[in-house]
PDB file of C-alpha atoms in Angstrom:
ATOM      1  CA  UNK A   1     109.474  97.971  93.971  1.00  0.00           C
ATOM      2  CA  UNK A   2     107.001  99.534  96.369  1.00  0.00           C
ATOM      3  CA  UNK A   3     106.391  98.775 100.050  1.00  0.00           C
ATOM      4  CA  UNK A   4     102.700  97.966  99.494  1.00  0.00           C
ATOM      5  CA  UNK A   5     101.439  94.394  99.335  1.00  0.00           C
ATOM      6  CA  UNK A   6      99.460  93.064  96.371  1.00  0.00           C
ATOM      7  CA  UNK A   7      95.715  93.361  96.880  1.00  0.00           C
ATOM      8  CA  UNK A   8      95.243  89.856  95.453  1.00  0.00           C
ATOM      9  CA  UNK A   9      98.161  87.592  96.392  1.00  0.00           C
ATOM     10  CA  UNK A  10      99.735  89.743  99.188  1.00  0.00           C
ATOM     11  CA  UNK A  11     103.145  89.575  97.467  1.00  0.00           C
ATOM     12  CA  UNK A  12     105.559  92.456  97.982  1.00  0.00           C
ATOM     13  CA  UNK A  13     106.623  92.238  94.320  1.00  0.00           C
ATOM     14  CA  UNK A  14     104.795  95.390  93.157  1.00  0.00           C
ATOM     15  CA  UNK A  15     106.388  97.592  90.530  1.00  0.00           C
ATOM     16  CA  UNK A  16     104.984 101.107  90.055  1.00  0.00           C
ATOM     17  CA  UNK A  17     104.354 101.599  86.334  1.00  0.00           C
ATOM     18  CA  UNK A  18     102.619 104.992  86.498  1.00  0.00           C
ATOM     19  CA  UNK A  19     102.613 107.641  89.207  1.00  0.00           C
ATOM     20  CA  UNK A  20     100.207 110.571  89.009  1.00  0.00           C
ATOM     21  CA  UNK A  21     101.320 112.027  92.335  1.00  0.00           C
ATOM     22  CA  UNK A  22      98.907 112.954  95.101  1.00  0.00           C
ATOM     23  CA  UNK A  23      95.401 113.648  93.807  1.00  0.00           C
ATOM     24  CA  UNK A  24      92.140 114.884  95.374  1.00  0.00           C
ATOM     25  CA  UNK A  25      89.188 112.503  95.302  1.00  0.00           C
ATOM     26  CA  UNK A  26      87.223 112.455  92.069  1.00  0.00           C
ATOM     27  CA  UNK A  27      83.838 114.145  92.353  1.00  0.00           C
ATOM     28  CA  UNK A  28      84.671 115.538  95.805  1.00  0.00           C
ATOM     29  CA  UNK A  29      83.062 118.853  95.042  1.00  0.00           C
ATOM     30  CA  UNK A  30      83.967 121.573  97.506  1.00  0.00           C
ATOM     31  CA  UNK A  31      81.605 124.171  98.922  1.00  0.00           C
ATOM     32  CA  UNK A  32      82.690 127.827  99.111  1.00  0.00           C
ATOM     33  CA  UNK A  33      83.789 127.536 102.761  1.00  0.00           C
ATOM     34  CA  UNK A  34      86.181 124.697 101.899  1.00  0.00           C
ATOM     35  CA  UNK A  35      88.053 126.530  99.127  1.00  0.00           C
ATOM     36  CA  UNK A  36      90.532 128.112 101.552  1.00  0.00           C
ATOM     37  CA  UNK A  37      91.287 124.821 103.335  1.00  0.00           C
ATOM     38  CA  UNK A  38      93.747 122.176 102.140  1.00  0.00           C
ATOM     39  CA  UNK A  39      91.982 119.465 100.179  1.00  0.00           C
ATOM     40  CA  UNK A  40      92.753 115.842 101.155  1.00  0.00           C
ATOM     41  CA  UNK A  41      94.971 114.183  98.553  1.00  0.00           C
ATOM     42  CA  UNK A  42      95.983 110.577  98.082  1.00  0.00           C
ATOM     43  CA  UNK A  43      98.813 108.940  96.124  1.00  0.00           C
ATOM     44  CA  UNK A  44      97.616 107.698  92.755  1.00  0.00           C
ATOM     45  CA  UNK A  45     100.181 105.120  91.736  1.00  0.00           C
ATOM     46  CA  UNK A  46      99.471 102.220  89.394  1.00  0.00           C
ATOM     47  CA  UNK A  47     101.502  99.095  90.086  1.00  0.00           C
ATOM     48  CA  UNK A  48     102.050  95.720  88.438  1.00  0.00           C
ATOM     49  CA  UNK A  49     102.363  92.632  90.638  1.00  0.00           C
ATOM     50  CA  UNK A  50     105.225  90.437  89.397  1.00  0.00           C
ATOM     51  CA  UNK A  51     103.755  87.446  91.279  1.00  0.00           C
ATOM     52  CA  UNK A  52     100.157  87.345  90.000  1.00  0.00           C
ATOM     53  CA  UNK A  53     100.129  90.023  87.222  1.00  0.00           C
ATOM     54  CA  UNK A  54      97.346  92.112  88.787  1.00  0.00           C
ATOM     55  CA  UNK A  55      97.543  95.795  87.898  1.00  0.00           C
ATOM     56  CA  UNK A  56      96.339  97.840  90.869  1.00  0.00           C
ATOM     57  CA  UNK A  57      96.574 101.088  92.769  1.00  0.00           C
ATOM     58  CA  UNK A  58      98.979 101.070  95.696  1.00  0.00           C
ATOM     59  CA  UNK A  59      96.850 102.936  98.228  1.00  0.00           C
ATOM     60  CA  UNK A  60      93.157 102.356  98.822  1.00  0.00           C
ATOM     61  CA  UNK A  61      91.111 105.347  99.981  1.00  0.00           C
ATOM     62  CA  UNK A  62      88.897 104.499 102.979  1.00  0.00           C
ATOM     63  CA  UNK A  63      85.438 103.656 101.559  1.00  0.00           C
ATOM     64  CA  UNK A  64      83.651 106.023 103.960  1.00  0.00           C
ATOM     65  CA  UNK A  65      85.654 108.916 102.476  1.00  0.00           C
ATOM     66  CA  UNK A  66      85.234 107.871  98.869  1.00  0.00           C
ATOM     67  CA  UNK A  67      81.594 106.810  98.922  1.00  0.00           C
ATOM     68  CA  UNK A  68      80.054 108.869 101.747  1.00  0.00           C
ATOM     69  CA  UNK A  69      78.253 111.295  99.454  1.00  0.00           C
ATOM     70  CA  UNK A  70      78.999 110.397  95.855  1.00  0.00           C
ATOM     71  CA  UNK A  71      78.327 113.265  93.440  1.00  0.00           C
ATOM     72  CA  UNK A  72      78.303 111.481  90.067  1.00  0.00           C
ATOM     73  CA  UNK A  73      75.239 109.737  88.702  1.00  0.00           C
ATOM     74  CA  UNK A  74      75.839 107.785  85.486  1.00  0.00           C
ATOM     75  CA  UNK A  75      72.335 108.481  84.182  1.00  0.00           C
ATOM     76  CA  UNK A  76      73.276 112.162  83.745  1.00  0.00           C
ATOM     77  CA  UNK A  77      75.227 111.164  80.636  1.00  0.00           C
ATOM     78  CA  UNK A  78      73.123 110.451  77.552  1.00  0.00           C
ATOM     79  CA  UNK A  79      76.218 108.887  75.956  1.00  0.00           C
ATOM     80  CA  UNK A  80      76.602 106.490  78.892  1.00  0.00           C
ATOM     81  CA  UNK A  81      72.902 105.581  78.747  1.00  0.00           C
ATOM     82  CA  UNK A  82      73.084 104.901  75.015  1.00  0.00           C
ATOM     83  CA  UNK A  83      76.209 102.775  75.400  1.00  0.00           C
ATOM     84  CA  UNK A  84      74.661 100.780  78.265  1.00  0.00           C
ATOM     85  CA  UNK A  85      71.515 100.083  76.245  1.00  0.00           C
ATOM     86  CA  UNK A  86      73.569  98.982  73.245  1.00  0.00           C
ATOM     87  CA  UNK A  87      75.939  96.674  75.111  1.00  0.00           C
ATOM     88  CA  UNK A  88      73.173  95.046  77.160  1.00  0.00           C
ATOM     89  CA  UNK A  89      71.095  94.489  74.029  1.00  0.00           C
ATOM     90  CA  UNK A  90      74.057  92.775  72.375  1.00  0.00           C
ATOM     91  CA  UNK A  91      74.887  90.643  75.434  1.00  0.00           C
ATOM     92  CA  UNK A  92      71.292  89.506  75.945  1.00  0.00           C
ATOM     93  CA  UNK A  93      71.229  88.183  72.367  1.00  0.00           C
ATOM     94  CA  UNK A  94      74.800  86.792  72.210  1.00  0.00           C
ATOM     95  CA  UNK A  95      74.576  85.000  75.572  1.00  0.00           C
ATOM     96  CA  UNK A  96      70.881  84.041  75.340  1.00  0.00           C
ATOM     97  CA  UNK A  97      70.117  85.779  78.635  1.00  0.00           C
ATOM     98  CA  UNK A  98      66.633  85.632  80.102  1.00  0.00           C
ATOM     99  CA  UNK A  99      64.620  84.991  83.283  1.00  0.00           C
ATOM    100  CA  UNK A 100      66.965  82.152  84.325  1.00  0.00           C
ATOM    101  CA  UNK A 101      70.033  84.391  84.133  1.00  0.00           C
ATOM    102  CA  UNK A 102      71.393  86.948  86.592  1.00  0.00           C
ATOM    103  CA  UNK A 103      73.162  90.200  85.722  1.00  0.00           C
ATOM    104  CA  UNK A 104      75.314  91.488  88.575  1.00  0.00           C
ATOM    105  CA  UNK A 105      77.131  94.793  88.776  1.00  0.00           C
ATOM    106  CA  UNK A 106      79.527  95.932  91.485  1.00  0.00           C
ATOM    107  CA  UNK A 107      79.507  99.739  91.901  1.00  0.00           C
ATOM    108  CA  UNK A 108      76.210  99.931  90.019  1.00  0.00           C
ATOM    109  CA  UNK A 109      75.787 103.657  90.620  1.00  0.00           C
ATOM    110  CA  UNK A 110      72.180 104.672  89.866  1.00  0.00           C
ATOM    111  CA  UNK A 111      71.279 101.552  87.890  1.00  0.00           C
ATOM    112  CA  UNK A 112      71.924 103.062  84.445  1.00  0.00           C
ATOM    113  CA  UNK A 113      73.221  99.695  83.147  1.00  0.00           C
ATOM    114  CA  UNK A 114      71.052  97.226  85.054  1.00  0.00           C
ATOM    115  CA  UNK A 115      67.796  98.922  84.025  1.00  0.00           C
ATOM    116  CA  UNK A 116      68.393  97.568  80.518  1.00  0.00           C
ATOM    117  CA  UNK A 117      68.649  94.005  81.800  1.00  0.00           C
ATOM    118  CA  UNK A 118      65.406  94.487  83.730  1.00  0.00           C
ATOM    119  CA  UNK A 119      63.709  95.754  80.552  1.00  0.00           C
ATOM    120  CA  UNK A 120      64.940  92.590  78.780  1.00  0.00           C
ATOM    121  CA  UNK A 121      63.475  90.343  81.495  1.00  0.00           C
ATOM    122  CA  UNK A 122      66.824  89.457  83.098  1.00  0.00           C
ATOM    123  CA  UNK A 123      66.963  89.485  86.937  1.00  0.00           C
ATOM    124  CA  UNK A 124      69.604  91.823  88.355  1.00  0.00           C
ATOM    125  CA  UNK A 125      71.705  92.415  91.455  1.00  0.00           C
ATOM    126  CA  UNK A 126      73.320  95.818  91.864  1.00  0.00           C
ATOM    127  CA  UNK A 127      75.778  96.532  94.643  1.00  0.00           C
ATOM    128  CA  UNK A 128      76.529 100.197  95.317  1.00  0.00           C
ATOM    129  CA  UNK A 129      78.721 101.388  98.206  1.00  0.00           C
ATOM    130  CA  UNK A 130      77.623 105.057  98.144  1.00  0.00           C
ATOM    131  CA  UNK A 131      75.101 105.938 100.838  1.00  0.00           C
ATOM    132  CA  UNK A 132      73.254 108.503  98.730  1.00  0.00           C
ATOM    133  CA  UNK A 133      72.700 106.357  95.627  1.00  0.00           C
TER     134      UNK A 133
END
């Protein structure tokens, strides 16, 4: 068991199922002057909560560090764009989505997914924590 509390039910019944050690932040691209300095690293442990069954990380990086200047834009990937268009097209048909529906996305990045709902006439709400996106 770990000392962390479950992010959902606050139980202390977390069992680490995978530990990747301490890792630098994804997409935290360093400039030349930073290459000689130690890079901040955070534990990346995946845990299972025996009380509510939520699988979660055990340490949350402060949002201002993770999302201050986010370097990755989903629209840079033609594969991601194609997949988003395909899945939205399928969902609009299967779920009969239209002007009376609402597509919401948390961590919507640059809108690569939601733009397909807009094109299909479905209202959208995108929530993105990064300041620069």
